[in-house]
Amino acid sequence: MNTPDTARTAPSPAPPRKPLMPLDEALSNLLDRAAAATPLACETVATWDADGRVLAQDLIAELEVPGFDNSAMDGYAVRLSDLLHAGAEASFEVSQRVAAGAAGDAPLASGTVARIFTGAPVPPGADAVVIQEDSVVDADGRVRFTAEPRAGQNIRRAGEDVARGQAVLEAGQRLSAAHLGLAASIGAARLTVCRKPRVALLSTGDELAMPGEVAPADLPRGGVFNSNRFFLRALLQRLGCEVTDLGIVPDRLEATRQTLAKAARDHDVIVTSGGVSVGEEDHVKPAVQALGSLELWQVAIKPGKPFAYGRVRRDASAAGLDDAAHFIGLPGNPVSSYVTGLVLLRPFLLRLQGRRDIVVQALPATARFTWDAPDPKRREFLRVRLDASGALERHAHQGSGVLTSVAWADGLVDNPAGQTIAPGDVVRFLPFSAFLD
Ligand code: AMP
Ligand code: MG
């Protein structure tokens, strides 16, 4: 597993420290770069298959929904003025029967009522529906009412859900179950969506072993199972990407260069984990610099400082692609990789897809824990869990290698640099579920 290092370089003197870039600045930089990229092409997919896709055009209704006034209940359609004139004890002839699916266009004869069922068109002239629980059918088949209806009662009006010409869904909307139903309700069988970004994923590290290839009992001292590869692939797929997994790249500059150059050819984005720190075994940064440019490196967050963004040049003749692929380097430490995956990689990928709703709103929540040694310079993201009362507990081990903290947590507390937390304090809670909507 420990590949001999042929490209080891002498340690260079440490450059003067400059302040790390604040998260908000890094994020707006990333979003600007995603917005400046050539938009991903559109494609149409069956509404059936559009779950999780991002709508590329406003979806306009060509009809109103409901298409006709219809009954919200099973009962009798009545003309209120007839009921008023006849008095409380009067009974009425049932002159017609309208079930769901009937045209229901015969006007209600005056002095009579219509038997009607949920979803059936209200006959012209009727202005309320009395539910059958408030109706009594006499032996002669005539109907009396035990409650006095209000005008319009139990009638669902034409167009009350959707107006003709209305944009029921807007471009940039990620489609989920309710949206597919709404699209179907206006008769849309196909939807125009954004093509999925093609993302190449690669892990760096000579220490990495693959589950399945090495048995846990055989993992040598110094070896680590590749966990990042598993959660990053799942995260990327949930964020709407088509992932090519390029496996593990050894800690050598030339191998890293070759893999990045190959990945750039036919991917929109290259995501790496590990190898972007300051050690001399960290070859990703110099490889990106050699193949393009490193435009952002190190962000003032904990965990997740060694985050990087850059471009890797490619042959611009590839149809519909910019002349460089985006490069996003995530830290190797699993928790750092996960957190930067959520707070930096996610918004970048969503903006690339034209998504509009990319900000995760922090919810105010009460801490049930103490945080008394905050990082003085970096904004921190603490792994926390909701208790039964809706307050937050903190995982005891906030180390950047402790992946159990992420699996245990319901989300993150977004804590300003230097801020201590005491039980009872209101903090900013970012639920994991909101990141993956
Ligand atoms: P690096 O950023 O490459 O210096 O890695 C930082 C730490 O994260 C080291 O302890 C690595 O062993 C660990 N690490 C890097 N990549 C992975 C990975 N894919 N899965 C699990 N741990 C990793
Ligand atoms: Mg490494």
CSV table of C-alpha atoms and ligand atoms in Angstrom, one decimal:
chain,number,residue,atom,x,y,z
A,1,MET,CA,0.0,0.0,0.0
A,2,ASN,CA,2.9,2.3,0.7
A,3,THR,CA,4.0,3.2,-2.8
A,4,PRO,CA,7.6,4.4,-2.9
A,5,ASP,CA,7.6,8.1,-3.3
A,6,THR,CA,9.5,9.1,-6.4
A,7,ALA,CA,8.5,12.7,-6.4
A,8,ARG,CA,9.4,13.7,-2.9
A,9,THR,CA,10.5,17.3,-2.8
A,10,ALA,CA,12.5,19.1,-0.1
A,11,PRO,CA,10.3,21.0,2.4
A,12,SER,CA,10.2,24.7,1.3
A,13,PRO,CA,10.4,27.4,3.9
A,14,ALA,CA,6.9,28.3,5.3
A,15,PRO,CA,5.5,31.4,3.6
A,16,PRO,CA,4.2,34.2,5.8
A,17,ARG,CA,0.8,33.4,7.1
A,18,LYS,CA,-2.0,35.3,5.6
A,19,PRO,CA,-5.5,35.3,7.2
A,20,LEU,CA,-7.7,32.5,6.0
A,21,MET,CA,-10.6,33.4,3.7
A,22,PRO,CA,-14.0,33.7,5.6
A,23,LEU,CA,-16.6,31.1,4.6
A,24,ASP,CA,-19.0,33.7,3.2
A,25,GLU,CA,-16.4,35.1,0.9
A,26,ALA,CA,-15.3,31.6,-0.3
A,27,LEU,CA,-18.9,30.7,-0.9
A,28,SER,CA,-19.7,33.8,-2.9
A,29,ASN,CA,-16.6,33.3,-4.9
A,30,LEU,CA,-17.6,29.7,-5.7
A,31,LEU,CA,-21.2,30.7,-6.6
A,32,ASP,CA,-19.9,33.4,-9.0
A,33,ARG,CA,-17.7,30.8,-10.7
A,34,ALA,CA,-20.6,28.3,-11.0
A,35,ALA,CA,-22.9,31.1,-12.4
A,36,ALA,CA,-20.2,32.1,-14.9
A,37,ALA,CA,-19.9,28.6,-16.3
A,38,THR,CA,-21.6,27.7,-19.6
A,39,PRO,CA,-25.1,26.5,-18.5
A,40,LEU,CA,-25.6,22.8,-18.6
A,41,ALA,CA,-27.7,21.7,-21.5
A,42,CYS,CA,-31.4,20.9,-21.2
A,43,GLU,CA,-33.0,17.6,-21.8
A,44,THR,CA,-36.6,16.4,-21.5
A,45,VAL,CA,-37.5,13.4,-19.4
A,46,ALA,CA,-40.8,11.7,-18.6
A,47,THR,CA,-42.5,13.2,-15.6
A,48,TRP,CA,-42.3,9.6,-14.2
A,49,ASP,CA,-38.5,9.8,-14.2
A,50,ALA,CA,-38.1,13.4,-13.1
A,51,ASP,CA,-37.8,12.9,-9.3
A,52,GLY,CA,-34.8,14.8,-8.0
A,53,ARG,CA,-34.1,16.6,-11.4
A,54,VAL,CA,-33.9,20.3,-11.7
A,55,LEU,CA,-36.5,22.0,-13.9
A,56,ALA,CA,-34.9,24.1,-16.6
A,57,GLN,CA,-37.9,26.1,-17.8
A,58,ASP,CA,-41.0,27.5,-16.0
A,59,LEU,CA,-43.8,25.1,-16.2
A,60,ILE,CA,-46.9,26.9,-17.5
A,61,ALA,CA,-50.5,25.6,-17.0
A,62,GLU,CA,-52.5,25.4,-20.2
A,63,LEU,CA,-55.7,24.8,-18.3
A,64,GLU,CA,-57.2,25.7,-15.0
A,65,VAL,CA,-57.4,23.2,-12.1
A,66,PRO,CA,-60.0,22.1,-11.2
A,67,GLY,CA,-61.3,22.5,-14.7
A,68,PHE,CA,-64.9,22.9,-13.4
A,69,ASP,CA,-66.8,23.7,-10.2
A,70,ASN,CA,-67.1,20.3,-8.4
A,71,SER,CA,-68.4,18.8,-5.2
A,72,ALA,CA,-66.0,18.4,-2.3
A,73,MET,CA,-68.3,15.8,-0.6
A,74,ASP,CA,-70.9,13.2,-1.2
A,75,GLY,CA,-74.4,14.7,-0.8
A,76,TYR,CA,-76.9,16.8,-2.6
A,77,ALA,CA,-76.4,19.8,-4.8
A,78,VAL,CA,-79.0,22.4,-4.0
A,79,ARG,CA,-80.3,25.9,-5.0
A,80,LEU,CA,-80.2,27.9,-1.8
A,81,SER,CA,-83.1,30.2,-2.8
A,82,ASP,CA,-85.3,27.1,-3.2
A,83,LEU,CA,-84.4,25.9,0.3
A,84,LEU,CA,-85.0,29.3,1.8
A,85,HIS,CA,-88.5,29.7,0.2
A,86,ALA,CA,-89.6,26.1,1.1
A,87,GLY,CA,-88.7,26.4,4.8
A,88,ALA,CA,-86.9,24.0,7.2
A,89,GLU,CA,-89.3,21.0,7.0
A,90,ALA,CA,-89.6,20.9,3.2
A,91,SER,CA,-88.6,17.9,1.2
A,92,PHE,CA,-87.3,18.0,-2.4
A,93,GLU,CA,-87.4,15.8,-5.4
A,94,VAL,CA,-84.0,14.3,-6.6
A,95,SER,CA,-84.1,15.3,-10.2
A,96,GLN,CA,-80.7,14.1,-11.3
A,97,ARG,CA,-77.6,12.1,-10.2
A,98,VAL,CA,-74.1,13.2,-11.0
A,99,ALA,CA,-71.1,11.0,-10.3
A,100,ALA,CA,-67.4,11.8,-10.8
A,101,GLY,CA,-66.5,11.6,-14.5
A,102,ALA,CA,-70.0,12.7,-15.6
A,103,ALA,CA,-70.3,15.9,-17.7
A,104,GLY,CA,-72.9,17.2,-15.3
A,105,ASP,CA,-74.0,19.9,-17.6
A,106,ALA,CA,-77.8,19.6,-17.2
A,107,PRO,CA,-79.1,22.6,-15.2
A,108,LEU,CA,-80.6,21.9,-11.9
A,109,ALA,CA,-84.4,22.0,-12.3
A,110,SER,CA,-85.9,24.6,-10.0
A,111,GLY,CA,-87.4,23.3,-6.8
A,112,THR,CA,-85.3,20.0,-7.0
A,113,VAL,CA,-81.9,18.8,-5.8
A,114,ALA,CA,-79.3,16.6,-7.4
A,115,ARG,CA,-77.6,13.6,-5.9
A,116,ILE,CA,-73.9,14.3,-6.2
A,117,PHE,CA,-70.6,12.6,-5.4
A,118,THR,CA,-67.1,13.9,-4.6
A,119,GLY,CA,-65.4,15.3,-7.6
A,120,ALA,CA,-68.5,15.4,-9.8
A,121,PRO,CA,-69.3,18.6,-11.6
A,122,VAL,CA,-71.9,20.8,-9.9
A,123,PRO,CA,-74.9,21.2,-12.1
A,124,PRO,CA,-75.5,24.8,-13.4
A,125,GLY,CA,-77.8,26.6,-11.1
A,126,ALA,CA,-76.8,24.8,-7.9
A,127,ASP,CA,-74.9,26.9,-5.4
A,128,ALA,CA,-74.1,24.6,-2.5
A,129,VAL,CA,-73.7,21.0,-1.6
A,130,VAL,CA,-75.3,19.6,1.5
A,131,ILE,CA,-73.4,16.6,2.8
A,132,GLN,CA,-75.3,13.4,3.0
A,133,GLU,CA,-74.8,13.2,6.8
A,134,ASP,CA,-77.0,16.3,7.0
A,135,SER,CA,-79.7,14.8,4.7
A,136,VAL,CA,-82.6,12.5,5.2
A,137,VAL,CA,-84.2,10.4,2.4
A,138,ASP,CA,-87.9,9.9,3.0
A,139,ALA,CA,-89.7,6.7,2.0
A,140,ASP,CA,-91.0,8.4,-1.1
A,141,GLY,CA,-87.5,9.1,-2.2
A,142,ARG,CA,-87.7,12.9,-1.5
A,143,VAL,CA,-84.9,14.5,0.5
A,144,ARG,CA,-85.0,16.8,3.6
A,145,PHE,CA,-82.1,18.6,5.1
A,146,THR,CA,-81.2,18.9,8.8
A,147,ALA,CA,-78.7,21.7,8.4
A,148,GLU,CA,-78.9,25.0,6.6
A,149,PRO,CA,-76.2,25.3,4.0
A,150,ARG,CA,-74.1,28.5,3.2
A,151,ALA,CA,-73.6,29.8,-0.3
A,152,GLY,CA,-70.8,27.9,-2.0
A,153,GLN,CA,-70.5,25.3,0.7
A,154,ASN,CA,-68.6,22.2,-0.3
A,155,ILE,CA,-68.0,23.4,-3.8
A,156,ARG,CA,-64.5,23.5,-5.1
A,157,ARG,CA,-64.3,26.3,-7.6
A,158,ALA,CA,-62.8,26.0,-11.1
A,159,GLY,CA,-59.3,27.4,-11.1
A,160,GLU,CA,-58.9,27.6,-7.3
A,161,ASP,CA,-55.8,25.4,-7.4
A,162,VAL,CA,-54.2,26.5,-10.7
A,163,ALA,CA,-55.1,29.4,-13.0
A,164,ARG,CA,-54.7,29.0,-16.8
A,165,GLY,CA,-51.3,30.6,-17.8
A,166,GLN,CA,-49.9,30.3,-14.3
A,167,ALA,CA,-46.3,29.1,-13.8
A,168,VAL,CA,-46.9,26.3,-11.4
A,169,LEU,CA,-43.2,25.5,-11.1
A,170,GLU,CA,-40.3,27.7,-11.9
A,171,ALA,CA,-37.0,27.0,-13.6
A,172,GLY,CA,-34.4,26.0,-11.0
A,173,GLN,CA,-36.9,24.0,-8.9
A,174,ARG,CA,-35.6,20.7,-7.8
A,175,LEU,CA,-38.5,18.3,-8.4
A,176,SER,CA,-39.7,16.0,-5.7
A,177,ALA,CA,-42.8,14.0,-5.1
A,178,ALA,CA,-45.3,16.8,-4.7
A,179,HIS,CA,-43.9,18.6,-7.8
A,180,LEU,CA,-44.3,15.6,-10.0
A,181,GLY,CA,-47.9,15.3,-8.9
A,182,LEU,CA,-48.5,19.0,-9.6
A,183,ALA,CA,-46.9,18.7,-13.1
A,184,ALA,CA,-49.2,15.7,-13.8
A,185,SER,CA,-52.2,17.7,-12.5
A,186,ILE,CA,-51.8,20.1,-15.4
A,187,GLY,CA,-51.3,17.3,-17.9
A,188,ALA,CA,-47.5,17.5,-18.3
A,189,ALA,CA,-46.1,14.1,-19.3
A,190,ARG,CA,-42.6,15.3,-20.0
A,191,LEU,CA,-40.5,17.9,-18.3
A,192,THR,CA,-37.5,20.0,-19.4
A,193,VAL,CA,-34.7,19.5,-17.0
A,194,CYS,CA,-31.0,20.4,-16.7
A,195,ARG,CA,-28.6,17.7,-17.6
A,196,LYS,CA,-26.9,16.2,-14.6
A,197,PRO,CA,-23.4,17.6,-14.0
A,198,ARG,CA,-20.8,14.9,-14.7
A,199,VAL,CA,-18.5,14.7,-11.7
A,200,ALA,CA,-15.3,12.7,-11.4
A,201,LEU,CA,-14.6,11.6,-7.9
A,202,LEU,CA,-11.1,10.5,-6.7
A,203,SER,CA,-9.6,9.7,-3.4
A,204,THR,CA,-5.9,10.3,-2.6
A,205,GLY,CA,-3.8,8.6,-0.1
A,206,ASP,CA,-1.4,5.7,0.0
A,207,GLU,CA,-2.8,4.6,3.3
A,208,LEU,CA,-6.3,3.9,1.8
A,209,ALA,CA,-7.7,0.4,1.4
A,210,MET,CA,-11.0,-0.6,-0.1
A,211,PRO,CA,-13.6,-2.5,1.9
A,212,GLY,CA,-14.0,-5.8,0.2
A,213,GLU,CA,-10.5,-5.8,-1.1
A,214,VAL,CA,-8.9,-6.0,2.3
A,215,ALA,CA,-10.5,-7.8,5.2
A,216,PRO,CA,-10.7,-5.8,8.4
A,217,ALA,CA,-8.4,-8.3,10.1
A,218,ASP,CA,-5.8,-7.9,7.3
A,219,LEU,CA,-5.7,-4.1,7.3
A,220,PRO,CA,-2.0,-3.4,7.9
A,221,ARG,CA,-0.8,-1.0,10.5
A,222,GLY,CA,-0.9,2.5,8.9
A,223,GLY,CA,-3.8,1.5,6.7
A,224,VAL,CA,-7.2,3.2,6.7
A,225,PHE,CA,-10.4,2.1,4.9
A,226,ASN,CA,-11.5,4.6,2.3
A,227,SER,CA,-14.7,6.0,3.9
A,228,ASN,CA,-14.7,9.3,2.0
A,229,ARG,CA,-15.2,7.6,-1.3
A,230,PHE,CA,-18.5,6.1,0.0
A,231,PHE,CA,-20.1,9.1,1.5
A,232,LEU,CA,-18.9,11.5,-1.2
A,233,ARG,CA,-20.3,9.4,-3.9
A,234,ALA,CA,-23.7,9.2,-2.1
A,235,LEU,CA,-23.7,12.9,-1.4
A,236,LEU,CA,-22.9,13.7,-5.1
A,237,GLN,CA,-25.6,11.5,-6.3
A,238,ARG,CA,-28.1,13.0,-3.9
A,239,LEU,CA,-27.0,16.5,-5.1
A,240,GLY,CA,-28.1,15.5,-8.6
A,241,CYS,CA,-24.8,14.6,-10.2
A,242,GLU,CA,-23.7,11.7,-12.4
A,243,VAL,CA,-20.6,10.4,-10.7
A,244,THR,CA,-17.6,8.6,-12.3
A,245,ASP,CA,-15.6,7.1,-9.5
A,246,LEU,CA,-12.0,7.1,-10.5
A,247,GLY,CA,-10.9,5.3,-7.4
A,248,ILE,CA,-7.8,5.9,-5.4
A,249,VAL,CA,-4.8,7.9,-6.7
A,250,PRO,CA,-1.4,7.2,-5.1
A,251,ASP,CA,0.4,10.0,-3.4
A,252,ARG,CA,2.6,10.9,-6.3
A,253,LEU,CA,2.6,14.1,-8.3
A,254,GLU,CA,2.8,12.5,-11.8
A,255,ALA,CA,0.0,10.0,-11.1
A,256,THR,CA,-2.1,12.8,-9.6
A,257,ARG,CA,-1.5,15.0,-12.7
A,258,GLN,CA,-2.4,12.2,-15.1
A,259,THR,CA,-5.6,11.3,-13.3
A,260,LEU,CA,-6.7,14.9,-13.1
A,261,ALA,CA,-5.9,15.6,-16.8
A,262,LYS,CA,-7.9,12.5,-17.8
A,263,ALA,CA,-10.8,13.4,-15.6
A,264,ALA,CA,-11.0,16.9,-17.0
A,265,ARG,CA,-11.6,15.6,-20.5
A,266,ASP,CA,-15.2,14.6,-20.0
A,267,HIS,CA,-16.3,15.9,-16.7
A,268,ASP,CA,-17.8,19.2,-15.6
A,269,VAL,CA,-16.3,18.9,-12.1
A,270,ILE,CA,-13.5,17.0,-10.5
A,271,VAL,CA,-13.9,16.3,-6.8
A,272,THR,CA,-10.9,15.0,-4.8
A,273,SER,CA,-10.5,14.1,-1.2
A,274,GLY,CA,-7.2,14.4,0.7
A,275,GLY,CA,-3.9,15.7,-0.5
A,276,VAL,CA,-4.7,19.4,-0.4
A,277,SER,CA,-3.1,20.2,2.9
A,278,VAL,CA,0.4,21.6,3.5
A,279,GLY,CA,2.4,18.3,3.8
A,280,GLU,CA,4.9,17.3,1.2
A,281,GLU,CA,2.8,14.2,0.4
A,282,ASP,CA,-0.1,16.5,-0.7
A,283,HIS,CA,0.2,16.5,-4.4
A,284,VAL,CA,-3.2,17.6,-5.5
A,285,LYS,CA,-2.6,21.3,-5.2
A,286,PRO,CA,0.7,21.4,-7.2
A,287,ALA,CA,-0.9,19.1,-9.8
A,288,VAL,CA,-3.9,21.5,-10.3
A,289,GLN,CA,-1.5,24.4,-10.5
A,290,ALA,CA,0.5,22.6,-13.2
A,291,LEU,CA,-2.7,21.8,-15.2
A,292,GLY,CA,-4.6,25.0,-14.8
A,293,SER,CA,-5.0,27.3,-11.8
A,294,LEU,CA,-5.7,27.1,-8.1
A,295,GLU,CA,-8.0,29.9,-7.4
A,296,LEU,CA,-9.0,29.4,-3.8
A,297,TRP,CA,-7.3,27.5,-1.0
A,298,GLN,CA,-8.0,27.3,2.7
A,299,VAL,CA,-11.1,28.6,4.3
A,300,ALA,CA,-11.6,29.9,7.9
A,301,ILE,CA,-13.8,27.0,9.0
A,302,LYS,CA,-13.3,24.1,11.4
A,303,PRO,CA,-13.4,21.3,10.4
A,304,GLY,CA,-12.5,21.9,6.7
A,305,LYS,CA,-9.7,24.4,6.4
A,306,PRO,CA,-7.8,22.8,3.5
A,307,PHE,CA,-10.6,23.3,1.0
A,308,ALA,CA,-9.5,24.2,-2.5
A,309,TYR,CA,-11.1,25.3,-5.8
A,310,GLY,CA,-9.4,25.6,-9.1
A,311,ARG,CA,-9.6,24.8,-12.8
A,312,VAL,CA,-8.1,22.0,-14.8
A,313,ARG,CA,-7.6,22.8,-18.5
A,314,ARG,CA,-8.9,20.5,-21.2
A,315,ASP,CA,-9.2,20.4,-25.0
A,316,ALA,CA,-11.9,22.9,-25.6
A,317,SER,CA,-13.1,21.0,-28.7
A,318,ALA,CA,-15.2,18.8,-26.5
A,319,ALA,CA,-18.8,19.8,-27.4
A,320,GLY,CA,-20.6,22.1,-25.1
A,321,LEU,CA,-17.9,22.3,-22.5
A,322,ASP,CA,-15.8,25.2,-21.1
A,323,ASP,CA,-12.1,25.0,-21.7
A,324,ALA,CA,-11.4,23.9,-18.2
A,325,ALA,CA,-13.1,21.6,-15.7
A,326,HIS,CA,-13.9,22.9,-12.2
A,327,PHE,CA,-11.7,21.4,-9.5
A,328,ILE,CA,-12.9,21.0,-6.0
A,329,GLY,CA,-10.4,19.6,-3.4
A,330,LEU,CA,-12.0,18.5,-0.2
A,331,PRO,CA,-9.9,17.7,2.9
A,332,GLY,CA,-8.9,14.1,3.6
A,333,ASN,CA,-10.1,14.0,7.2
A,334,PRO,CA,-13.5,12.4,6.9
A,335,VAL,CA,-15.5,14.9,9.0
A,336,SER,CA,-13.8,17.8,7.2
A,337,SER,CA,-14.6,16.2,3.9
A,338,TYR,CA,-18.3,15.7,4.9
A,339,VAL,CA,-18.7,19.2,6.3
A,340,THR,CA,-17.1,21.0,3.3
A,341,GLY,CA,-19.1,18.7,1.1
A,342,LEU,CA,-22.2,20.2,2.6
A,343,VAL,CA,-21.3,23.8,3.1
A,344,LEU,CA,-19.1,24.5,0.0
A,345,LEU,CA,-19.4,21.7,-2.6
A,346,ARG,CA,-23.1,21.4,-2.3
A,347,PRO,CA,-24.0,25.1,-3.1
A,348,PHE,CA,-21.5,25.1,-5.9
A,349,LEU,CA,-23.0,22.1,-7.6
A,350,LEU,CA,-26.6,23.3,-7.1
A,351,ARG,CA,-25.8,26.7,-8.6
A,352,LEU,CA,-24.1,24.9,-11.5
A,353,GLN,CA,-27.5,23.2,-12.1
A,354,GLY,CA,-29.3,26.5,-12.0
A,355,ARG,CA,-31.0,25.7,-8.6
A,356,ARG,CA,-32.5,28.8,-7.0
A,357,ASP,CA,-33.0,27.6,-3.4
A,358,ILE,CA,-29.6,26.8,-2.3
A,359,VAL,CA,-29.3,28.5,1.1
A,360,VAL,CA,-29.9,26.3,4.1
A,361,GLN,CA,-31.7,28.4,6.6
A,362,ALA,CA,-30.2,28.1,10.1
A,363,LEU,CA,-32.9,27.4,12.7
A,364,PRO,CA,-32.6,28.9,16.2
A,365,ALA,CA,-32.3,26.1,18.7
A,366,THR,CA,-31.4,25.9,22.4
A,367,ALA,CA,-28.1,24.3,23.3
A,368,ARG,CA,-28.0,21.7,26.1
A,369,PHE,CA,-24.3,21.6,26.0
A,370,THR,CA,-21.1,23.5,26.7
A,371,TRP,CA,-18.5,24.5,24.2
A,372,ASP,CA,-15.9,26.4,26.1
A,373,ALA,CA,-12.8,26.3,23.9
A,374,PRO,CA,-13.9,27.6,20.6
A,375,ASP,CA,-11.5,28.1,17.8
A,376,PRO,CA,-10.5,31.8,18.0
A,377,LYS,CA,-10.1,32.3,14.2
A,378,ARG,CA,-12.3,29.8,12.4
A,379,ARG,CA,-16.1,29.5,12.2
A,380,GLU,CA,-17.0,26.1,13.6
A,381,PHE,CA,-19.5,23.4,12.6
A,382,LEU,CA,-20.3,21.2,15.6
A,383,ARG,CA,-22.0,17.9,15.2
A,384,VAL,CA,-25.2,18.0,17.3
A,385,ARG,CA,-28.4,16.0,17.7
A,386,LEU,CA,-31.9,17.0,18.6
A,387,ASP,CA,-33.3,15.7,21.9
A,388,ALA,CA,-36.9,14.9,22.6
A,389,SER,CA,-37.6,18.6,23.6
A,390,GLY,CA,-36.1,20.0,20.4
A,391,ALA,CA,-32.9,21.2,22.2
A,392,LEU,CA,-29.4,20.2,21.0
A,393,GLU,CA,-26.9,17.8,22.4
A,394,ARG,CA,-23.3,17.9,21.2
A,395,HIS,CA,-21.3,14.8,20.2
A,396,ALA,CA,-18.6,14.3,22.7
A,397,HIS,CA,-15.9,13.9,20.1
A,398,GLN,CA,-15.7,16.8,17.7
A,399,GLY,CA,-12.4,15.7,16.1
A,400,SER,CA,-12.1,15.9,12.3
A,401,GLY,CA,-11.5,12.2,12.0
A,402,VAL,CA,-14.4,11.0,14.1
A,403,LEU,CA,-17.0,10.0,11.5
A,404,THR,CA,-19.2,8.5,14.2
A,405,SER,CA,-20.1,12.1,15.2
A,406,VAL,CA,-21.5,12.7,11.7
A,407,ALA,CA,-23.5,9.5,11.6
A,408,TRP,CA,-24.9,10.2,15.1
A,409,ALA,CA,-25.8,13.8,14.4
A,410,ASP,CA,-29.0,15.4,13.1
A,411,GLY,CA,-27.1,18.4,11.9
A,412,LEU,CA,-24.5,21.1,12.6
A,413,VAL,CA,-24.3,24.1,14.8
A,414,ASP,CA,-22.9,27.0,12.9
A,415,ASN,CA,-20.8,28.7,15.6
A,416,PRO,CA,-18.9,32.0,15.0
A,417,ALA,CA,-15.2,32.0,15.7
A,418,GLY,CA,-14.3,32.5,19.3
A,419,GLN,CA,-17.9,32.0,20.5
A,420,THR,CA,-18.4,30.0,23.7
A,421,ILE,CA,-21.7,28.1,24.2
A,422,ALA,CA,-23.4,27.4,27.5
A,423,PRO,CA,-26.5,25.4,28.2
A,424,GLY,CA,-29.6,27.5,27.4
A,425,ASP,CA,-27.9,29.6,24.7
A,426,VAL,CA,-29.7,29.9,21.4
A,427,VAL,CA,-27.5,28.7,18.6
A,428,ARG,CA,-27.8,28.4,14.8
A,429,PHE,CA,-28.8,24.8,13.9
A,430,LEU,CA,-28.4,23.5,10.3
A,431,PRO,CA,-30.3,20.2,10.0
A,432,PHE,CA,-28.6,17.7,7.7
A,433,SER,CA,-32.0,17.0,6.0
A,434,ALA,CA,-32.1,20.6,4.7
A,435,PHE,CA,-28.8,20.1,2.9
A,436,LEU,CA,-30.1,17.2,0.9
A,437,ASP,CA,-33.6,18.5,-0.1
B,1,AMP,P1,-4.8,14.3,3.9
B,1,AMP,O1,-5.7,15.5,3.7
B,1,AMP,O2,-4.5,13.6,2.7
B,1,AMP,O3,-3.6,14.8,4.6
B,1,AMP,O4,-5.5,13.3,4.9
B,1,AMP,C1,-5.9,13.7,6.2
B,1,AMP,C2,-6.3,12.6,7.0
B,1,AMP,O5,-7.5,12.0,6.4
B,1,AMP,C3,-5.4,11.4,7.1
B,1,AMP,O6,-5.5,10.9,8.4
B,1,AMP,C4,-5.9,10.4,6.1
B,1,AMP,O7,-5.6,9.1,6.4
B,1,AMP,C5,-7.4,10.6,6.2
B,1,AMP,N1,-8.0,10.3,4.9
B,1,AMP,C6,-7.7,10.9,3.7
B,1,AMP,N2,-8.5,10.4,2.8
B,1,AMP,C7,-9.3,9.5,3.4
B,1,AMP,C8,-10.4,8.7,2.9
B,1,AMP,N3,-10.7,8.7,1.6
B,1,AMP,N4,-11.0,7.9,3.8
B,1,AMP,C9,-10.7,7.9,5.1
B,1,AMP,N5,-9.8,8.7,5.6
B,1,AMP,C10,-9.1,9.5,4.7
B,2,MG,MG,-3.2,12.2,2.2
